[in-house]
Amino acid sequence: MFTVGQFSQLAQVSKRLLRYYDQIGLLKPAYTDKCTQRRYYRAEQLTDLNRILALKDLGLSLEQIQKMLRDKISSDELQGMLLLKKAEIEQQLQAELQRIRNIEARLHLIRHAEKHKHLDVIVKQIPAQPVMSVRLVVDSIEAGLKLCEEAMTVLPTQGADSFLFAILHSDGIGEGGLDVEFGRLIIASARIPVLAHHELGFCLRQLPAVETMATYIVNGWDESILTGYNTIATWVQVNGYRFAGPPREIALQLPQTPDGKDGVAELQFPVEPNHMV
Amino acid sequence: MFTVGQFSQLAQVSKRLLRYYDQIGLLKPAYTDKCTQRRYYRAEQLTDLNRILALKDLGLSLEQIQKMLRDKISSDELQGMLLLKKAEIEQQLQAELQRIRNIEARLHLIRHAEKHKHLDVIVKQIPAQPVMSVRLVVDSIEAGLKLCEEAMTVLPTQGADSFLFAILHSDGIGEGGLDVEFGRLIIASARIPVLAHHELGFCLRQLPAVETMATYIVNGWDESILTGYNTIATWVQVNGYRFAGPPREIALQLPQTPDGKDGVAELQFPVEPNHMV
DNA sequence: TTGCTCCTCACGTCACGTGAGGTGGC
DNA sequence: TTGCTCCTCACGTCACGTGAGGTGGC
């Protein structure tokens, strides 16, 4: 029979761990003095402890281990648990690899770009979203901007969180003009004056959800937006993604000053991992 | 200006997270109503939040992030931190790979061995250890056992935690006889009757520390020990290790019954990763 | 008697999730 | 007035580490 101190030395674990395992009922000492509360362990219990440590090393939680030991688990069940755990770890491993790639991308950007705006690009899930919008082909960017302003004035203002948005459906600058969509996000079940704008071609529709959306916040309603496109494009490339759908632009805050410096917009680019890289 | 709810929806994070970041001073809302305690965020703050999330994604702790943002860190420092973090993750990655290999080994053993004794093999660090021992070459295992018993009776008993041990220095069963060492571990600075046993050849020396020692507890002081050797050998092979030094045997509990069923011993094999596999 | 080990609280870790219970603005 | 959102506690998570403060056996 060994005391905690002795037993902990034999097993090369802390005394606290032994007391803790006693407390949660994972490994009770062979004998506990009712009076002094002292714990006494048998040499044979090293076997039990080692088994616990081995299972812990495999990444199982103490709770799982406890259940396994208590239920005298079968070989098949153990196999199942291990396979499950393996899959789990493999997934974690993928995540870590992704992180490493991300870090390398940052390092690359730090070394080769002057600023670190790329720190502000974030990938997130975007849920589906009802909108009121109009879609058409315009000849030039100027025409598009004009339409945009028109839409801004025409569409009814709702709450503070009902935003204007634009989607560029055509790839880059095609020769056939720009295929664009303008409109307003519809939050909750606010009252929508649908009929009033039918003649302008506005329709109610649903923007699809996007699993992996690379987003970037642009401060300033001017050339910042163009550099924002560049930032996000660089980020996407360096981080091993590629574009996977039409980009969106959300006006989070309309500019109040004529130079537009106080406007805030979010650029959203659907992306997917680029396995070619 | 947005309330927590609105801001959390924009950023796709929980309200609790925003309040938490406020609480720890990582991201204070642009304005907090002194009276109602309500938080109000500016659209521009999405930039800050995204930067925080990006750094978090890289695996940095909130404390590190906070320091980075507070100290207006330089590009070089950021680079250093990222390199450090990368190294950390790579280390974790190695650990996970090792775990996966371990799990695969277990699965293999489960499928091809009948029991799961291999669950009881544990790798640990063993510190250096003073001992009183004698080393010599014997012709046969029988002669060795006889010497062992002699040593057991001759060596003075100390506390309950002063164990007898044996080390097999020769590789397997060489033709030149067995090179063995017997003795007793010396715990703390107990009084040692050195002189009394000089004529038997006992010396005080230090067993070296071992970084990676594969250990296995044997219950029973009989043929269990041989099967124990087998268990540990299989384990070592399947888990991608190889032997890296003379094995030790520690008598944790001397048998009290004639059949020796109640003895307990720990087998210790120095090992190292087998990169050949 | 002096050390040494043992004991039981109980807080700290890390980044929030999850109610409980109550209040202000449309 | 009814909902909705907001607020502040405060506990829970996971596996212990780390003192604090006190006690029993040689």
Coordinates of C-alpha atoms (C1' of nucleotides) in Angstrom, one line a residue:
Chain A
M1 CA 0.0 0.0 0.0
F2 CA 1.3 3.4 -1.0
T3 CA 0.3 6.9 0.1
V4 CA -0.6 9.5 -2.6
G5 CA 2.9 10.9 -2.5
Q6 CA 4.5 7.5 -3.1
F7 CA 2.0 6.4 -5.7
S8 CA 2.3 9.7 -7.6
Q9 CA 6.1 9.3 -7.7
L10 CA 5.8 5.7 -9.0
A11 CA 3.4 6.8 -11.7
Q12 CA 5.0 10.1 -12.4
V13 CA 1.8 12.1 -12.0
S14 CA 0.9 14.8 -9.6
K15 CA -0.8 14.2 -6.2
R16 CA -3.5 16.6 -7.2
L17 CA -4.3 14.4 -10.2
L18 CA -4.7 11.4 -8.0
R19 CA -7.0 13.2 -5.6
Y20 CA -8.9 14.6 -8.5
Y21 CA -9.5 11.2 -10.0
D22 CA -10.6 10.0 -6.6
Q23 CA -13.0 12.9 -6.3
I24 CA -14.6 12.3 -9.7
G25 CA -14.7 8.5 -9.0
L26 CA -12.4 7.6 -11.8
L27 CA -9.7 5.9 -9.7
K28 CA -10.5 5.4 -6.0
P29 CA -7.7 4.3 -3.8
A30 CA -7.9 0.7 -2.6
Y31 CA -8.4 1.9 0.9
T32 CA -9.3 5.2 2.5
D33 CA -8.9 5.7 6.2
K34 CA -12.3 6.7 7.4
C35 CA -10.8 8.8 10.3
T36 CA -7.9 10.6 8.7
Q37 CA -9.2 10.5 5.2
R38 CA -5.8 9.4 4.0
R39 CA -5.7 7.5 0.7
Y40 CA -3.8 4.3 0.2
Y41 CA -3.1 2.7 -3.1
R42 CA -2.1 -0.8 -4.1
A43 CA 0.7 -1.5 -6.6
E44 CA -1.9 -3.3 -8.8
Q45 CA -3.7 0.0 -9.2
L46 CA -0.9 1.2 -11.4
T47 CA -2.4 -0.9 -14.1
D48 CA -5.7 0.9 -13.8
L49 CA -4.0 4.3 -13.7
N50 CA -1.9 3.5 -16.7
R51 CA -4.9 2.4 -18.7
I52 CA -6.5 5.7 -17.9
L53 CA -3.5 7.7 -18.9
A54 CA -3.2 5.7 -22.1
L55 CA -6.8 6.4 -23.1
K56 CA -6.3 10.1 -22.1
D57 CA -3.3 10.2 -24.4
L58 CA -5.5 9.1 -27.2
G59 CA -7.6 12.2 -26.6
L60 CA -10.6 10.7 -24.9
S61 CA -12.2 12.8 -22.1
L62 CA -12.2 11.6 -18.5
E63 CA -15.9 11.2 -18.7
Q64 CA -15.6 8.9 -21.7
I65 CA -12.9 6.9 -20.0
Q66 CA -15.0 6.6 -16.9
K67 CA -17.9 5.3 -18.9
M68 CA -15.7 2.9 -20.7
L69 CA -14.2 1.4 -17.6
R70 CA -17.5 1.3 -15.8
D71 CA -19.4 -0.4 -18.6
K72 CA -16.7 -3.0 -19.3
I73 CA -16.9 -2.0 -22.9
S74 CA -16.6 -4.5 -25.7
S75 CA -13.8 -4.6 -28.2
D76 CA -16.1 -3.5 -30.9
E77 CA -17.4 -0.5 -29.0
L78 CA -13.8 0.5 -28.2
Q79 CA -13.0 0.2 -31.8
G80 CA -15.9 2.4 -32.7
M81 CA -14.9 5.0 -30.2
L82 CA -11.3 5.0 -31.5
L83 CA -12.4 5.4 -35.1
L84 CA -14.6 8.3 -34.1
K85 CA -11.8 9.9 -32.2
K86 CA -9.5 9.4 -35.1
A87 CA -11.9 11.2 -37.4
E88 CA -12.2 14.0 -34.9
I89 CA -8.5 14.5 -34.7
E90 CA -8.1 14.3 -38.4
Q91 CA -10.6 17.1 -38.7
Q92 CA -8.7 19.2 -36.1
L93 CA -5.6 18.4 -38.0
Q94 CA -7.1 19.9 -41.2
A95 CA -8.1 23.0 -39.2
E96 CA -4.5 23.4 -38.0
L97 CA -3.1 23.0 -41.5
Q98 CA -5.5 25.7 -42.6
R99 CA -4.3 27.9 -39.8
I100 CA -0.7 27.4 -40.8
R101 CA -1.5 28.2 -44.4
N102 CA -3.3 31.4 -43.1
I103 CA -0.3 32.4 -41.0
E104 CA 2.0 31.8 -44.0
A105 CA -0.3 33.9 -46.1
R106 CA -0.1 36.7 -43.5
L107 CA 3.6 36.5 -43.3
H108 CA 3.8 36.7 -47.1
L109 CA 1.5 39.7 -47.1
I110 CA 3.4 41.4 -44.4
R111 CA 6.7 41.1 -46.2
H112 CA 5.4 42.1 -49.6
A113 CA 2.7 44.6 -48.9
E114 CA 3.3 47.8 -47.1
K115 CA 0.2 47.8 -44.8
H116 CA -1.7 45.1 -43.1
K117 CA -5.2 45.7 -44.2
H118 CA -5.4 42.0 -45.1
L119 CA -5.9 41.5 -41.4
D120 CA -9.4 42.7 -41.8
V121 CA -10.6 40.2 -44.3
I122 CA -12.9 37.7 -42.5
V123 CA -14.6 34.5 -43.8
K124 CA -18.0 33.9 -42.4
Q125 CA -21.3 32.2 -43.2
I126 CA -24.0 34.3 -44.6
P127 CA -27.7 33.2 -44.2
A128 CA -30.3 33.6 -46.9
Q129 CA -31.7 37.1 -47.0
P130 CA -34.9 38.5 -48.5
V131 CA -34.4 41.6 -50.6
M132 CA -36.3 44.1 -52.8
S133 CA -34.2 44.6 -55.9
V134 CA -34.0 45.4 -59.6
R135 CA -31.5 43.8 -62.0
L136 CA -30.4 45.1 -65.3
V137 CA -27.6 45.6 -67.7
V138 CA -26.0 49.0 -67.9
D139 CA -23.5 50.3 -70.4
S140 CA -21.0 51.9 -68.1
I141 CA -20.1 52.3 -64.5
E142 CA -21.4 55.8 -64.6
A143 CA -24.8 54.6 -65.7
G144 CA -24.7 52.1 -62.9
L145 CA -23.9 54.8 -60.3
K146 CA -26.7 56.9 -61.6
L147 CA -29.2 54.0 -61.3
C148 CA -27.8 53.3 -57.9
E149 CA -28.5 56.9 -56.7
E150 CA -31.9 56.7 -58.1
A151 CA -32.6 53.5 -56.3
M152 CA -31.4 55.1 -53.1
T153 CA -33.8 57.9 -53.3
V154 CA -36.7 55.9 -54.5
L155 CA -36.6 52.9 -52.2
P156 CA -38.4 53.6 -48.9
T157 CA -36.2 53.9 -45.8
Q158 CA -37.0 51.4 -43.2
G159 CA -35.1 51.0 -39.9
A160 CA -31.5 51.8 -39.4
D161 CA -30.6 48.2 -40.2
S162 CA -32.2 47.9 -43.6
F163 CA -29.3 48.4 -46.0
L164 CA -28.9 49.2 -49.6
F165 CA -26.9 46.7 -51.5
A166 CA -25.5 46.0 -55.0
I167 CA -24.5 42.7 -56.7
L168 CA -22.3 42.5 -59.7
H169 CA -23.5 39.6 -61.7
S170 CA -21.3 39.9 -64.8
D171 CA -17.7 38.7 -64.5
G172 CA -15.4 41.7 -64.4
I173 CA -15.8 44.1 -67.3
G174 CA -17.5 42.1 -70.0
E175 CA -17.9 43.7 -73.4
G176 CA -21.7 43.3 -73.2
G177 CA -22.1 45.8 -70.4
L178 CA -22.4 45.4 -66.7
D179 CA -25.1 43.1 -65.3
V180 CA -25.9 44.6 -62.0
E181 CA -28.6 44.3 -59.2
F182 CA -29.5 47.1 -56.8
G183 CA -31.9 47.0 -53.9
R184 CA -32.5 46.9 -50.2
L185 CA -32.2 44.2 -47.7
I186 CA -35.5 43.4 -45.9
I187 CA -35.2 42.9 -42.2
A188 CA -37.9 41.0 -40.4
S189 CA -41.4 41.4 -41.6
A190 CA -41.4 45.1 -42.0
R191 CA -44.1 46.6 -44.1
I192 CA -43.1 46.8 -47.7
P193 CA -44.7 49.2 -50.2
V194 CA -44.3 46.7 -53.0
L195 CA -46.9 48.0 -55.4
A196 CA -45.5 51.5 -55.4
H197 CA -42.4 50.5 -57.3
H198 CA -43.5 47.7 -59.5
E199 CA -43.2 49.9 -62.5
L200 CA -39.5 50.5 -61.9
G201 CA -39.0 46.7 -62.0
F202 CA -38.4 46.1 -58.4
C203 CA -39.1 42.6 -57.2
L204 CA -39.1 40.8 -53.9
R205 CA -36.7 37.8 -54.0
Q206 CA -34.3 35.9 -51.7
L207 CA -30.6 36.1 -51.8
P208 CA -29.2 32.6 -51.3
A209 CA -27.1 31.7 -48.3
V210 CA -23.4 31.5 -48.7
E211 CA -21.3 29.1 -46.7
T212 CA -17.9 30.7 -47.1
M213 CA -18.1 34.4 -47.7
A214 CA -14.9 36.5 -47.6
T215 CA -15.9 39.9 -46.3
Y216 CA -14.1 43.2 -45.9
I217 CA -15.2 46.5 -44.4
V218 CA -14.4 49.6 -46.4
N219 CA -14.2 52.9 -44.6
G220 CA -15.0 55.7 -47.1
W221 CA -17.3 55.8 -50.0
D222 CA -14.7 56.7 -52.6
E223 CA -11.6 55.2 -54.2
S224 CA -11.3 53.2 -50.9
I225 CA -13.8 50.8 -52.4
L226 CA -11.5 50.0 -55.3
T227 CA -8.5 49.4 -53.1
G228 CA -10.8 47.3 -51.0
Y229 CA -11.5 45.1 -54.0
N230 CA -7.8 44.8 -54.5
T231 CA -7.2 43.9 -50.8
I232 CA -9.8 41.2 -50.9
A233 CA -8.6 39.8 -54.2
T234 CA -5.0 39.6 -52.9
W235 CA -6.2 37.9 -49.8
V236 CA -8.3 35.4 -51.6
Q237 CA -5.4 34.4 -53.8
V238 CA -2.7 34.2 -51.1
N239 CA -4.9 32.2 -48.8
G240 CA -5.6 29.6 -51.4
Y241 CA -9.3 30.4 -52.2
R242 CA -11.0 31.3 -55.4
F243 CA -14.1 33.3 -56.2
A244 CA -17.2 31.3 -56.4
G245 CA -20.1 33.6 -57.2
P246 CA -21.1 37.2 -57.8
P247 CA -19.7 39.7 -55.2
R248 CA -22.0 41.8 -53.1
E249 CA -21.6 45.3 -51.7
I250 CA -23.6 46.3 -48.6
A251 CA -23.9 50.0 -47.6
L252 CA -23.7 49.8 -43.9
Q253 CA -23.6 53.6 -43.5
L254 CA -24.5 56.1 -46.2
P255 CA -22.1 59.0 -46.5
Q256 CA -23.3 62.3 -45.0
T257 CA -20.5 64.5 -46.3
P258 CA -20.0 65.3 -50.0
D259 CA -16.6 63.6 -50.2
G260 CA -18.1 60.4 -48.9
K261 CA -15.3 59.8 -46.4
D262 CA -17.7 58.8 -43.6
G263 CA -19.5 56.1 -45.6
V264 CA -19.0 52.5 -44.6
A265 CA -19.6 49.5 -46.8
E266 CA -19.0 45.8 -46.6
L267 CA -17.7 43.9 -49.6
Q268 CA -18.7 40.3 -49.8
F269 CA -17.1 37.7 -52.1
P270 CA -18.4 34.1 -52.1
V271 CA -15.2 31.9 -52.2
E272 CA -14.2 28.3 -52.1
P273 CA -11.0 26.5 -51.3
N274 CA -8.8 26.4 -54.4
H275 CA -7.6 22.8 -54.5
M276 CA -5.6 23.5 -57.6
V277 CA -3.0 25.3 -55.5
Chain B
M1 CA -25.0 53.5 -34.6
F2 CA -26.0 50.0 -33.9
T3 CA -27.2 48.2 -30.8
V4 CA -25.5 44.9 -29.8
G5 CA -28.2 42.9 -31.5
Q6 CA -27.8 44.7 -34.8
F7 CA -24.1 44.7 -34.6
S8 CA -23.9 41.1 -33.8
Q9 CA -26.1 40.2 -36.8
L10 CA -23.9 42.3 -39.1
A11 CA -20.7 40.6 -37.8
Q12 CA -22.3 37.2 -37.4
V13 CA -21.1 36.8 -33.8
S14 CA -23.1 36.4 -30.6
K15 CA -24.2 39.3 -28.4
R16 CA -22.5 37.7 -25.5
L17 CA -19.2 37.9 -27.3
L18 CA -19.6 41.6 -27.9
R19 CA -20.5 42.2 -24.3
Y20 CA -17.5 40.1 -23.2
Y21 CA -15.1 42.0 -25.4
D22 CA -16.5 45.2 -23.9
Q23 CA -16.0 43.8 -20.5
I24 CA -12.4 42.8 -21.0
G25 CA -11.7 46.1 -22.8
L26 CA -10.9 44.4 -26.1
L27 CA -13.6 46.2 -28.1
K28 CA -15.6 49.0 -26.4
P29 CA -18.7 50.3 -28.1
A30 CA -18.3 53.7 -29.6
Y31 CA -20.9 55.0 -27.1
T32 CA -22.4 53.6 -24.0
D33 CA -25.4 55.2 -22.5
K34 CA -24.5 56.2 -18.9
C35 CA -28.0 55.8 -17.7
T36 CA -29.3 52.7 -19.4
Q37 CA -25.9 51.1 -19.9
R38 CA -26.9 50.3 -23.4
R39 CA -24.1 49.8 -25.9
Y40 CA -24.0 51.5 -29.3
Y41 CA -21.5 50.6 -32.1
R42 CA -20.4 52.4 -35.2
A43 CA -20.2 50.7 -38.6
E44 CA -16.5 51.5 -38.7
Q45 CA -16.0 49.3 -35.6
L46 CA -16.6 46.3 -37.8
T47 CA -13.1 46.8 -39.1
D48 CA -11.7 46.5 -35.5
L49 CA -13.9 43.5 -34.8
N50 CA -12.9 41.8 -38.0
R51 CA -9.2 42.4 -37.2
I52 CA -9.7 40.8 -33.8
L53 CA -11.5 37.8 -35.3
A54 CA -8.8 37.4 -37.9
L55 CA -6.1 37.3 -35.3
K56 CA -8.2 35.0 -33.1
D57 CA -8.5 32.7 -36.1
L58 CA -4.7 32.5 -36.3
G59 CA -4.7 31.1 -32.9
L60 CA -3.7 34.1 -30.8
S61 CA -5.2 34.5 -27.4
L62 CA -7.4 37.5 -26.7
E63 CA -4.8 38.8 -24.3
Q64 CA -2.2 38.8 -27.0
I65 CA -4.5 40.5 -29.4
Q66 CA -5.3 43.1 -26.9
K67 CA -1.7 43.9 -26.3
M68 CA -1.1 44.0 -30.1
L69 CA -3.9 46.5 -30.6
R70 CA -3.0 48.6 -27.6
D71 CA 0.7 48.8 -28.3
K72 CA 0.3 49.6 -32.0
I73 CA 2.6 46.8 -32.8
S74 CA 5.2 47.1 -35.6
S75 CA 5.3 44.9 -38.7
D76 CA 8.4 43.2 -37.4
E77 CA 6.9 42.3 -34.1
L78 CA 3.8 41.0 -35.7
Q79 CA 5.9 38.9 -37.9
G80 CA 7.8 37.5 -34.9
M81 CA 4.6 36.6 -33.2
L82 CA 3.2 34.9 -36.2
L83 CA 6.4 32.9 -36.7
L84 CA 6.2 31.9 -33.0
K85 CA 2.6 30.9 -33.3
K86 CA 3.3 29.0 -36.5
A87 CA 6.0 27.0 -34.7
E88 CA 3.6 26.3 -31.9
I89 CA 0.9 25.0 -34.2
E90 CA 3.4 22.9 -36.0
Q91 CA 4.3 21.3 -32.8
Q92 CA 0.7 20.6 -31.9
L93 CA 0.3 19.2 -35.3
Q94 CA 3.1 16.7 -34.7
A95 CA 1.4 15.7 -31.4
E96 CA -1.8 15.1 -33.2
L97 CA -0.1 13.0 -35.9
Q98 CA 1.5 11.0 -33.1
R99 CA -2.0 10.5 -31.6
I100 CA -3.4 9.4 -34.8
R101 CA -0.5 6.9 -35.2
N102 CA -1.2 5.7 -31.6
I103 CA -4.9 5.2 -32.3
E104 CA -4.1 3.3 -35.5
A105 CA -1.8 1.1 -33.5
R106 CA -4.5 0.4 -30.9
L107 CA -6.9 -0.4 -33.7
H108 CA -4.4 -2.8 -35.2
L109 CA -3.8 -4.4 -31.8
I110 CA -7.5 -4.7 -31.1
R111 CA -8.1 -6.4 -34.4
H112 CA -5.2 -8.8 -34.2
A113 CA -4.7 -9.5 -30.5
E114 CA -7.3 -11.1 -28.4
K115 CA -7.1 -8.9 -25.3
H116 CA -6.3 -5.3 -24.8
K117 CA -3.4 -5.4 -22.5
H118 CA -1.6 -3.0 -24.7
L119 CA -3.8 -0.3 -23.2
D120 CA -1.6 -0.5 -20.2
V121 CA 1.7 0.4 -21.8
I122 CA 2.6 4.0 -20.9
V123 CA 5.5 6.2 -22.0
K124 CA 6.9 8.5 -19.3
Q125 CA 10.0 10.4 -18.3
I126 CA 12.1 8.7 -15.7
P127 CA 14.4 10.9 -13.6
A128 CA 17.9 9.8 -12.5
Q129 CA 17.9 7.5 -9.5
P130 CA 20.6 6.5 -7.0
V131 CA 20.9 2.8 -6.4
M132 CA 23.0 0.2 -4.6
S133 CA 23.7 -2.6 -6.9
V134 CA 26.0 -5.3 -8.1
R135 CA 26.6 -6.2 -11.8
L136 CA 28.0 -9.5 -13.1
V137 CA 27.7 -12.1 -15.8
V138 CA 25.9 -15.3 -15.1
D139 CA 25.7 -18.4 -17.1
S140 CA 22.0 -19.1 -17.1
I141 CA 18.7 -17.6 -16.0
E142 CA 18.6 -19.9 -13.1
A143 CA 21.9 -18.6 -11.8
G144 CA 20.6 -15.2 -12.2
L145 CA 17.5 -15.9 -10.2
K146 CA 19.5 -17.4 -7.4
L147 CA 21.7 -14.3 -7.3
C148 CA 18.6 -12.3 -7.2
E149 CA 17.1 -14.1 -4.3
E150 CA 20.4 -13.7 -2.5
A151 CA 20.4 -10.0 -3.1
M152 CA 16.9 -9.8 -1.8
T153 CA 17.8 -11.4 1.5
V154 CA 21.1 -9.7 1.9
L155 CA 20.2 -6.1 1.0
P156 CA 18.8 -4.2 4.0
T157 CA 15.1 -3.3 3.8
Q158 CA 14.5 0.4 4.0
G159 CA 11.1 2.0 3.7
A160 CA 8.1 0.6 1.8
D161 CA 9.1 2.6 -1.2
S162 CA 12.7 1.3 -1.6
F163 CA 12.4 -1.2 -4.3
L164 CA 14.5 -4.1 -5.6
F165 CA 15.3 -3.9 -9.3
A166 CA 17.2 -5.7 -12.0
I167 CA 18.7 -4.5 -15.3
L168 CA 19.5 -6.8 -18.2
H169 CA 22.6 -5.3 -19.8
S170 CA 23.2 -7.9 -22.5
D171 CA 21.1 -8.0 -25.6
G172 CA 18.8 -10.9 -25.5
I173 CA 20.4 -14.3 -24.9
G174 CA 24.0 -13.8 -26.0
E175 CA 26.3 -16.8 -26.1
G176 CA 28.6 -15.2 -23.6
G177 CA 26.2 -15.5 -20.7
L178 CA 23.8 -12.9 -19.2
D179 CA 25.1 -9.5 -18.1
V180 CA 22.8 -8.5 -15.3
E181 CA 22.6 -6.0 -12.5
F182 CA 20.7 -6.4 -9.2
G183 CA 20.1 -4.0 -6.5
R184 CA 17.9 -1.6 -4.6
L185 CA 16.7 1.8 -5.4
I186 CA 17.7 4.4 -2.8
I187 CA 15.0 6.8 -1.8
A188 CA 16.0 10.2 -0.3
S189 CA 19.0 10.2 2.0
A190 CA 18.2 7.2 4.0
R191 CA 21.1 5.6 6.0
I192 CA 22.9 3.1 3.9
P193 CA 25.0 0.3 5.5
V194 CA 27.5 0.5 2.6
L195 CA 30.5 -1.1 4.2
A196 CA 28.6 -4.2 5.3
H197 CA 28.2 -5.4 1.8
H198 CA 31.3 -4.2 0.0
E199 CA 32.7 -7.7 -0.1
L200 CA 29.7 -8.8 -2.1
G201 CA 30.5 -6.3 -4.7
F202 CA 27.7 -3.9 -4.1
C203 CA 28.3 -0.3 -5.2
L204 CA 26.5 2.9 -4.9
R205 CA 25.8 4.4 -8.3
Q206 CA 23.4 6.5 -10.3
L207 CA 20.9 5.1 -12.8
P208 CA 20.7 7.6 -15.7
A209 CA 17.5 9.5 -16.4
V210 CA 15.5 8.3 -19.4
E211 CA 13.4 10.7 -21.5
T212 CA 11.1 8.2 -23.1
M213 CA 10.6 5.0 -21.1
A214 CA 7.9 2.6 -22.1
T215 CA 6.6 1.0 -19.0
Y216 CA 4.2 -1.8 -18.2
I217 CA 2.9 -3.1 -14.9
V218 CA 2.9 -6.9 -14.5
N219 CA 0.6 -8.5 -12.0
G220 CA 2.0 -11.8 -10.9
W221 CA 5.5 -12.8 -10.2
D222 CA 5.5 -15.7 -12.6
E223 CA 5.1 -16.4 -16.4
S224 CA 3.1 -13.1 -16.5
I225 CA 6.5 -11.4 -16.6
L226 CA 7.3 -13.2 -19.9
T227 CA 4.0 -12.3 -21.5
G228 CA 4.6 -8.8 -20.2
Y229 CA 7.8 -8.7 -22.2
N230 CA 5.9 -9.8 -25.2
T231 CA 3.2 -7.2 -24.7
I232 CA 5.6 -4.4 -24.4
A233 CA 7.6 -5.6 -27.4
T234 CA 4.5 -5.8 -29.6
W235 CA 3.5 -2.3 -28.4
V236 CA 6.9 -0.8 -29.1
Q237 CA 6.9 -2.2 -32.6
V238 CA 3.3 -1.3 -33.6
N239 CA 3.6 2.2 -32.2
G240 CA 6.7 3.0 -34.2
Y241 CA 9.3 2.9 -31.5
R242 CA 12.4 0.9 -31.0
F243 CA 14.4 -0.2 -28.0
A244 CA 17.1 2.2 -27.0
G245 CA 18.8 0.8 -23.9
P246 CA 18.9 -2.0 -21.3
P247 CA 15.5 -2.8 -19.9
R248 CA 14.8 -2.5 -16.2
E249 CA 12.5 -4.5 -13.9
I250 CA 11.3 -2.9 -10.7
A251 CA 9.7 -5.1 -7.9
L252 CA 6.9 -2.9 -6.7
Q253 CA 5.5 -5.6 -4.4
L254 CA 7.3 -8.7 -3.4
P255 CA 5.1 -11.9 -3.6
Q256 CA 3.9 -13.1 -0.3
T257 CA 2.4 -16.4 -1.5
P258 CA 4.5 -19.3 -2.8
D259 CA 3.0 -19.1 -6.3
G260 CA 3.9 -15.5 -6.6
K261 CA 0.5 -14.4 -7.9
D262 CA 0.4 -11.3 -5.7
G263 CA 3.7 -9.9 -6.7
V264 CA 3.7 -6.7 -8.8
A265 CA 6.5 -5.5 -11.0
E266 CA 7.1 -2.7 -13.5
L267 CA 8.9 -3.4 -16.7
Q268 CA 10.8 -0.4 -18.1
F269 CA 12.1 -0.2 -21.6
P270 CA 14.0 2.8 -22.9
V271 CA 12.7 3.6 -26.4
E272 CA 13.0 6.1 -29.1
P273 CA 10.9 6.9 -32.2
N274 CA 11.8 4.6 -35.0
H275 CA 12.2 6.9 -38.0
M276 CA 12.9 4.0 -40.3
V277 CA 9.2 3.1 -40.2
Chain C
dT1 C1' 9.7 18.8 19.5
dT2 C1' 10.7 19.4 14.5
dG3 C1' 9.7 18.1 9.6
dC4 C1' 7.3 15.9 6.5
dT5 C1' 3.2 14.4 4.4
dC6 C1' -1.5 14.4 4.4
dC7 C1' -6.0 16.6 4.3
dT8 C1' -9.8 20.0 2.6
dC9 C1' -11.4 24.2 0.7
dA10 C1' -11.4 27.4 -2.9
dC11 C1' -9.7 30.3 -6.5
dG12 C1' -7.7 30.5 -11.2
dT13 C1' -7.5 29.0 -16.0
dC14 C1' -9.9 30.5 -21.3
dA15 C1' -13.5 32.3 -24.0
dC16 C1' -17.4 32.6 -23.9
dG17 C1' -22.8 29.8 -23.6
dT18 C1' -26.8 29.7 -21.2
dG19 C1' -30.4 30.8 -18.4
dA20 C1' -32.5 33.9 -14.5
dG21 C1' -34.6 37.9 -13.3
dG22 C1' -35.6 42.5 -14.3
dT23 C1' -36.0 47.0 -17.1
dG24 C1' -36.6 50.7 -21.0
dG25 C1' -38.6 52.1 -25.7
dC26 C1' -42.3 51.6 -29.6
Chain D
dT1 C1' -50.5 47.6 -23.0
dT2 C1' -47.8 43.9 -25.4
dG3 C1' -43.4 42.4 -27.4
dC4 C1' -39.0 43.0 -28.2
dT5 C1' -34.4 44.1 -26.9
dC6 C1' -31.4 45.4 -23.5
dC7 C1' -29.1 45.0 -19.1
dT8 C1' -26.5 42.6 -15.1
dC9 C1' -25.3 38.7 -12.3
dA10 C1' -23.8 34.2 -11.9
dC11 C1' -23.1 29.4 -12.9
dG12 C1' -21.0 25.9 -16.1
dT13 C1' -17.3 24.3 -19.1
dC14 C1' -12.4 20.9 -18.7
dA15 C1' -8.7 18.9 -16.1
dC16 C1' -6.4 19.9 -13.1
dG17 C1' -2.4 23.8 -10.8
dT18 C1' -1.6 26.4 -7.0
dG19 C1' -1.5 28.3 -2.7
dA20 C1' -3.9 28.7 2.1
dG21 C1' -4.5 27.0 6.4
dG22 C1' -4.6 23.2 9.4
dT23 C1' -3.6 18.3 11.1
dG24 C1' -1.5 13.4 12.1
dG25 C1' 2.6 10.3 12.6
dC26 C1' 7.9 9.5 13.4

